[in-house]
Short mmCIF file of C-alpha atoms and ligand atoms in Angstrom, two decimals:
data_model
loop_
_atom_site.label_atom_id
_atom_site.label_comp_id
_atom_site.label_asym_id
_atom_site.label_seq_id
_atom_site.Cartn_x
_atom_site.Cartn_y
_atom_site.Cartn_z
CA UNK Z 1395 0.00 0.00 0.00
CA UNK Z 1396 1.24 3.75 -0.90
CA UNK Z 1397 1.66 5.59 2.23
CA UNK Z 1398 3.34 8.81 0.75
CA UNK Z 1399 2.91 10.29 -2.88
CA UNK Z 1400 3.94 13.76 -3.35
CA UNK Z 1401 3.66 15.26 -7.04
CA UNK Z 1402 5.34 17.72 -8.52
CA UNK Z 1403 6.11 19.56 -5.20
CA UNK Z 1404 7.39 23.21 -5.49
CA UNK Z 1405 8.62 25.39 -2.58
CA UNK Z 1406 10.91 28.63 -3.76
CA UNK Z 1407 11.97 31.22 -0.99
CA UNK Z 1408 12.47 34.42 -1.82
CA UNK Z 1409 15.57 36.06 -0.65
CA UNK Z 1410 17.03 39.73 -1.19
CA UNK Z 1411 16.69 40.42 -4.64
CA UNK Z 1412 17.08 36.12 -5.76
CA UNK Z 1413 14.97 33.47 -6.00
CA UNK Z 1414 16.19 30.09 -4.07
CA UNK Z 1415 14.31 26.68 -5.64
CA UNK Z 1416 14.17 24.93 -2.20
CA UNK Z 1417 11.87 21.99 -3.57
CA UNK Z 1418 12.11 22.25 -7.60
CA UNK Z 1419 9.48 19.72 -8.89
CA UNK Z 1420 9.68 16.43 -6.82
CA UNK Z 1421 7.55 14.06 -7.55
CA UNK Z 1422 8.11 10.33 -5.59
CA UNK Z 1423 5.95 7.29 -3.60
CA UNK Z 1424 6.79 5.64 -0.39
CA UNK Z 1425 5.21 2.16 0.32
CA UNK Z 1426 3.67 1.35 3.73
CA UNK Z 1427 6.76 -0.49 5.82
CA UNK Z 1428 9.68 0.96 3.52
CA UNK Z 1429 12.67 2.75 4.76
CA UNK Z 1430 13.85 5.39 2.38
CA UNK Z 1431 16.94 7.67 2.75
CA UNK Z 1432 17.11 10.98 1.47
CA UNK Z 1433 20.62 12.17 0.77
CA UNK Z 1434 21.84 14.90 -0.49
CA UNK Z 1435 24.58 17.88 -0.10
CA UNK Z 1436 23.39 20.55 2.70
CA UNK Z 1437 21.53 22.80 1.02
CA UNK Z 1438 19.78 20.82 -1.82
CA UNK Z 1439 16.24 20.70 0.02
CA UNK Z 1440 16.26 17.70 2.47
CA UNK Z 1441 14.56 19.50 5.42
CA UNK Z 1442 12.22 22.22 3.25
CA UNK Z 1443 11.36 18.78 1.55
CA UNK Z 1444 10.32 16.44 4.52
CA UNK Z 1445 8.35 19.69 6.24
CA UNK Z 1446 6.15 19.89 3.13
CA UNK Z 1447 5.78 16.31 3.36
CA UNK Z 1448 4.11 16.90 6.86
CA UNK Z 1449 2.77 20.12 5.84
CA UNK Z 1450 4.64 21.95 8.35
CA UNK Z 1451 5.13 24.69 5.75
CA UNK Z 1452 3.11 24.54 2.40
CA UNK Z 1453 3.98 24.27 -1.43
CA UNK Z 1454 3.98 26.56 -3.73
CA UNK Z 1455 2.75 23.94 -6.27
CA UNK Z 1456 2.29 19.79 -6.38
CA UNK Z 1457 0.47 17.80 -3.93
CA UNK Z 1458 0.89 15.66 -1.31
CA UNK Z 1459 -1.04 12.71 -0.91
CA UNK Z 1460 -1.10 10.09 2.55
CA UNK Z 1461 -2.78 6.74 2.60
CA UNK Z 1462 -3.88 7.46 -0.51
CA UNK Z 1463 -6.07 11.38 0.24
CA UNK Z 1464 -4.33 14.20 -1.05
CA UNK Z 1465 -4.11 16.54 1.90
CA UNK Z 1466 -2.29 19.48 0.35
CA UNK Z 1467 -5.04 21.80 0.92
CA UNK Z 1468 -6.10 20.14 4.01
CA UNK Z 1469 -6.90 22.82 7.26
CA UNK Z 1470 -5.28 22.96 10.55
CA UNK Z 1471 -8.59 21.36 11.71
CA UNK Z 1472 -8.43 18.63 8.64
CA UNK Z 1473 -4.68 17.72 9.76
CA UNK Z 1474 -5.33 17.19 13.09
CA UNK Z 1475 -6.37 13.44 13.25
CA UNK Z 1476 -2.92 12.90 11.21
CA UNK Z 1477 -0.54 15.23 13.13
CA UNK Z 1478 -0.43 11.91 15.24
CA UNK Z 1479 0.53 9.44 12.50
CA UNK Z 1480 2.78 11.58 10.45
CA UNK Z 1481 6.22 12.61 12.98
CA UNK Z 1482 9.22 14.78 12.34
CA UNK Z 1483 12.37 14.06 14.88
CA UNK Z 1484 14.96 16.72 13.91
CA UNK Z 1485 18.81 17.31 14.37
CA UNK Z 1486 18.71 19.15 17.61
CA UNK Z 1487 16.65 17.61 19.99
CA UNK Z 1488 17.37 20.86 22.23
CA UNK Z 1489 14.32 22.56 19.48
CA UNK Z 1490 12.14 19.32 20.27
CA UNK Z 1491 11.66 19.85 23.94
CA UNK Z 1492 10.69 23.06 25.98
CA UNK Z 1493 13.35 24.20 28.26
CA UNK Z 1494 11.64 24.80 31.12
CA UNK Z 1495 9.20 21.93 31.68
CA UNK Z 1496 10.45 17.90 32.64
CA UNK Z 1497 10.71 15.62 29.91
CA UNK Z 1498 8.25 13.33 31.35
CA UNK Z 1499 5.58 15.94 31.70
CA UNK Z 1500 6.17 17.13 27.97
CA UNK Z 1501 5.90 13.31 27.02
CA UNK Z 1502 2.90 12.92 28.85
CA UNK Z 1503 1.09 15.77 27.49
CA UNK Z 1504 1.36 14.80 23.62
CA UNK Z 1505 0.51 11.31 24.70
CA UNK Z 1506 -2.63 12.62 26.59
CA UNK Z 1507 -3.30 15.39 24.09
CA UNK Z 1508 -3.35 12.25 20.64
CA UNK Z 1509 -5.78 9.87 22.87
CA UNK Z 1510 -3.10 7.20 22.63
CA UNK Z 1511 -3.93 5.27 25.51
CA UNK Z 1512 -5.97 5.75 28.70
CA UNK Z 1513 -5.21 8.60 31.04
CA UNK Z 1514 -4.20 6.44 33.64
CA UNK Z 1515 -2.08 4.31 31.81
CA UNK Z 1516 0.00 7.27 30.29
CA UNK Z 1517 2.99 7.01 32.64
CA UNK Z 1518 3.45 3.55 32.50
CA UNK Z 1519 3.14 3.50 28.71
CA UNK Z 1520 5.76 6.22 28.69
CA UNK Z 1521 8.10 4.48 31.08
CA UNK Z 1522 7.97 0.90 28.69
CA UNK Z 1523 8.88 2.76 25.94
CA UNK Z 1524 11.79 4.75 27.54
CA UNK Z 1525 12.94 0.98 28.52
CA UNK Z 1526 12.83 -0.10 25.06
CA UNK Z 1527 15.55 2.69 24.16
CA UNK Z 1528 17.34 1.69 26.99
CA UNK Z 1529 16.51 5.08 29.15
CA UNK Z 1530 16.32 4.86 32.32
CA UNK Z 1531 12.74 6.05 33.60
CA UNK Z 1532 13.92 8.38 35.96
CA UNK Z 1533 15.35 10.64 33.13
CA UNK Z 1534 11.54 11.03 32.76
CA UNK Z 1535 11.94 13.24 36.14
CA UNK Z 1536 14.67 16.03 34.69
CA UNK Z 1537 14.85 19.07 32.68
CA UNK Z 1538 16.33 18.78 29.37
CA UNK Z 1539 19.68 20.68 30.11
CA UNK Z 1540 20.10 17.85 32.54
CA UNK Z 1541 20.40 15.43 29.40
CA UNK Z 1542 23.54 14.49 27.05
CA UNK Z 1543 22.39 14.88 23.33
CA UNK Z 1544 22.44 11.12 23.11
CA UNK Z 1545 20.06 10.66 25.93
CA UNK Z 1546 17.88 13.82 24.89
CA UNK Z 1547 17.86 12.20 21.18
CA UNK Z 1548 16.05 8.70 22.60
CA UNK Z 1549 13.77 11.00 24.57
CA UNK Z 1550 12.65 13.03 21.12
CA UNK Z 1551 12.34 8.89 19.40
CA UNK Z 1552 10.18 8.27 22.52
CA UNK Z 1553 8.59 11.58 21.99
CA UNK Z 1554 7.48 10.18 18.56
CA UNK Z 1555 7.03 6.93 18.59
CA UNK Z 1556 4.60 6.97 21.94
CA UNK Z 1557 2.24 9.02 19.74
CA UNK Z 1558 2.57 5.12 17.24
CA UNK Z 1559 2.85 7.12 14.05
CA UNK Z 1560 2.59 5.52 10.85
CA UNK Z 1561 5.01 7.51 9.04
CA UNK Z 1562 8.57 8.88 10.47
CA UNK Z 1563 10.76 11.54 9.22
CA UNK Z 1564 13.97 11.66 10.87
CA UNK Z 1565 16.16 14.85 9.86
CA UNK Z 1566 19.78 14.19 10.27
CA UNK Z 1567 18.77 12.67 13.95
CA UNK Z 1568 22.40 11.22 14.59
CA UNK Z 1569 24.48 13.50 12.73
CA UNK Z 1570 25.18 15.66 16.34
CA UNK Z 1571 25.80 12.26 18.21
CA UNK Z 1572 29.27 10.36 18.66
CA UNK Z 1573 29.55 7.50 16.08
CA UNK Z 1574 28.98 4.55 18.71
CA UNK Z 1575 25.64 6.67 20.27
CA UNK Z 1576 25.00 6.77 16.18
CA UNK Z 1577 24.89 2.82 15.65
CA UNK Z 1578 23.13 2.52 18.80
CA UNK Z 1579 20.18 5.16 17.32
CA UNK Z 1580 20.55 3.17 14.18
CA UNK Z 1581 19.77 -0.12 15.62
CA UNK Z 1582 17.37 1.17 17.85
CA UNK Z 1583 15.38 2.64 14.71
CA UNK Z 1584 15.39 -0.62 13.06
CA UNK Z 1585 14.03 -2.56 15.96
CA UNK Z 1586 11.21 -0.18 16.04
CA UNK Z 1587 10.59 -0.13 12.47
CA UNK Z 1588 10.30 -3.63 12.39
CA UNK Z 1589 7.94 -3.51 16.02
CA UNK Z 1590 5.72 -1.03 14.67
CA UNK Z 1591 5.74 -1.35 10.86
CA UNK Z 1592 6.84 2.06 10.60
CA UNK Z 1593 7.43 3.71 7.16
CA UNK Z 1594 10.38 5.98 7.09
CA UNK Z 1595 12.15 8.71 5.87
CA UNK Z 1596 15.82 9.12 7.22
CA UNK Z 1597 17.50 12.77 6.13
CA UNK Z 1598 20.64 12.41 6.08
CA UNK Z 1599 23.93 13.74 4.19
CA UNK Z 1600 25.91 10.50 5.02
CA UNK Z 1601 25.05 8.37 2.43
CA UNK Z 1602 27.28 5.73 4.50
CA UNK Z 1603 24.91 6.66 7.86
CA UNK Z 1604 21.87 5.81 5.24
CA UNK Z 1605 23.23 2.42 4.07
CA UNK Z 1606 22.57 1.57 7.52
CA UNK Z 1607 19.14 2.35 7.80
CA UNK Z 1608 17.66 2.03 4.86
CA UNK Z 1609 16.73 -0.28 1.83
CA UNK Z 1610 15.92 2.48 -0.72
CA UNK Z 1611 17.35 5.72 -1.24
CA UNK Z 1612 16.37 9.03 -2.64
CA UNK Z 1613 19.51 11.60 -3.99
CA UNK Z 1614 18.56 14.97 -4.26
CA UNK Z 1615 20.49 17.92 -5.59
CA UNK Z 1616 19.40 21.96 -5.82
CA UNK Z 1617 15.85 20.90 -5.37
CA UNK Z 1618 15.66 17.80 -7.91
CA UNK Z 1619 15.58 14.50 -7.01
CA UNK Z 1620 18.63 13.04 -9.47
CA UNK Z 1621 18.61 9.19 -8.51
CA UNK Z 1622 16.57 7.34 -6.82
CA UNK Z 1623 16.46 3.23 -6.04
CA UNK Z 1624 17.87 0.75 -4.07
CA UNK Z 1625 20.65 2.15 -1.80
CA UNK Z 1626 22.97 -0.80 -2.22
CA UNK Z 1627 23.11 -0.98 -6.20
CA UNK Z 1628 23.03 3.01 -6.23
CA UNK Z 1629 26.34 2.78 -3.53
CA UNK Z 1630 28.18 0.55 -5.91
CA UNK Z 1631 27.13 1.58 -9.49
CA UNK Z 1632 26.11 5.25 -9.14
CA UNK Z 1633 25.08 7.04 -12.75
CA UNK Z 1634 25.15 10.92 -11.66
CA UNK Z 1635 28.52 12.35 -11.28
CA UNK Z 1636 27.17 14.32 -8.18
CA UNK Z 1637 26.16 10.50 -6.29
CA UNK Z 1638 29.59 9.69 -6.90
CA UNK Z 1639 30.97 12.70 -5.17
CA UNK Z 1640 28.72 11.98 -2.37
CA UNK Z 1641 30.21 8.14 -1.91
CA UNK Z 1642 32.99 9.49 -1.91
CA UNK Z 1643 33.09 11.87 0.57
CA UNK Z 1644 32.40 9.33 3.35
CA UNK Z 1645 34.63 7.22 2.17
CA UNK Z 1646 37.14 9.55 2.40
CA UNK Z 1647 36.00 10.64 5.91
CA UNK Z 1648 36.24 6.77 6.80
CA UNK Z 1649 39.62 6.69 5.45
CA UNK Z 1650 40.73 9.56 7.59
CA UNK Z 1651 39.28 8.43 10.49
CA UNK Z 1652 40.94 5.07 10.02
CA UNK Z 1653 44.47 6.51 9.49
N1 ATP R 82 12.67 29.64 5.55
C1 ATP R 82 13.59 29.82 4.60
N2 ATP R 82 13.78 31.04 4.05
C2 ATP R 82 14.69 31.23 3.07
N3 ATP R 82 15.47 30.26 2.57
C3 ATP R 82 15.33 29.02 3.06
C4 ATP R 82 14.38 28.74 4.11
N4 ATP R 82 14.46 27.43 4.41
C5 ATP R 82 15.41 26.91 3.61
N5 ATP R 82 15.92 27.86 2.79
C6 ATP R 82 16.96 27.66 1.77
O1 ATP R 82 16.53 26.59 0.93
C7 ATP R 82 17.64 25.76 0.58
C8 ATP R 82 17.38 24.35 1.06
O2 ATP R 82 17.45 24.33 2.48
P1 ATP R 82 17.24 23.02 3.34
O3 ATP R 82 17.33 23.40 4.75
O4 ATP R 82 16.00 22.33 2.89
O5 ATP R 82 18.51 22.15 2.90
P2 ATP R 82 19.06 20.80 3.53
O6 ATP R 82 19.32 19.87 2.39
O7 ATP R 82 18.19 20.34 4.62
O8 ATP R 82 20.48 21.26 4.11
P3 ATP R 82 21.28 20.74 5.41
O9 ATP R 82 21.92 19.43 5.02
O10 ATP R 82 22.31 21.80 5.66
O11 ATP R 82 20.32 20.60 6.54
C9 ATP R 82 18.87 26.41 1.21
O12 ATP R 82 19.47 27.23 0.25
C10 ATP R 82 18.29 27.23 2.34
O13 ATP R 82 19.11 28.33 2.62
MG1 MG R 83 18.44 20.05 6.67
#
């Protein structure tokens, strides 16, 4: 089954006297249970692209369609019922949570707010799922200054996943995080994926990082999606010059890093 269509999807920002093509005419389908990665060089659209997705910022042309209904020109009201099954977890996980309230509560709340479970089982619902990413539950009790970016980064998973979204967009989620706190997100995603039939999107401009992840892969560049397929045969036999340059510049990375 299609989970995600989007057609033809156009979002230019205008800045100073110029015109920059953000999303230039995208046009792609995600089916239920795949994991996608989008790659690309920073700049070329990854983020503008997965917030149109969700329509947390709207197109200047295309549509996007989920499960099948095109909700491009859907309301605030008419997107309600799906903020809970479409999620964004971004880079900084410092943006995800509010400062000055405890994790927990914040958890809580969207879990409360979406209906997911019963009011009184919220807190132990919560408290299993912080156990699944290996949190201790009494993390549930601090602020998040209190948190490494590791920790904070399961939280903002937690954060998403409690709310048992159908589709997950995660925007460069590990890129912050130390390489072995990386794997460990990695793996973590995967076993959820797999638990909860999640369909994905993984941002990322590690093609390496999205070999990881994902079966499929989308490569954009200034706007355009230039390659698209399975990540594997596009990682050994890539046909754009620009995919090449993107292989390798993680392998080079690796190289160094191995020296
Ligand atoms: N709100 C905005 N106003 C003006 N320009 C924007 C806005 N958002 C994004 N852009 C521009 O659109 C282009 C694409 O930005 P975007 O953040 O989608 O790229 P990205 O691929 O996610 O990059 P990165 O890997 O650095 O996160 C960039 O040139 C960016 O400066
Ligand atoms: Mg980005």
């Amino acid at each position: 089954m299609e989970k995600i269509r989007v057609r033809n999807l156009k979002k230019y920002f205008k800045v100073g006297g110029g015109l920059i093509k953000a999303v230039d005419g995208v046009d792609f389908s995600i089916n239920e249970g795949e994991v996608y990665a989008l790659v690309g060089e920073s700049g070329s659209g990854k983020s503008t692209l997965g917030k149109l997705i969700l329509k947390l910022i709207e197109p200047d042309e295309g549509e996007i369609f989920f499960n099948g209904i095109n909700i491009t020109r859907f309301s605030k009201e008419q997107m309600r019922p799906l903020r809970r099954k479409m999620q964004m977890i971004f880079q900084d996980p410092f943006t995800t949570f509010n400062p000055i309230y405890k994790i927990g509560n914040q958890i809580f709340e969207s879990v409360k707010f979406h209906k997911v479970v019963e009011h009184s089982f919220v807190e132990d619902y919560v408290v299993q799922l912080m156990r699944f990413v290996a949190l201790h539950p009494d993390i549930l009790k601090k602020y998040p200054s209190q948190l490494s970016g590791g920790q904070l980064q399961r939280c903002a998973i937690v954060r998403a996943i409690s709310l048992k979204p159908e589709f997950l967009i995660c925007d460069e989620i590990v890129s912050a995080l130390d390489v072995s706190i990386q794997v460990q997100i990695i793996e973590l995603l995967k076993a959820l994926k797999s638990e909860l039939n999640l369909t994905v999107l993984f941002i990322t401009h590690d093609i390496g990082v999205a070999r990881r992840i994902a079966d499929k892969v989308f490569v954009m560049r200034a706007g355009k999606i230039v390659e698209s397929g399975i990540i594997e045969k596009i990682f050994y036999n890539p046909e754009h010059e620009y995919t090449k340059r993107l292989i390798s510049s993680v392998l080079s990375i690796k190289t160094q890093g191995e020296n």
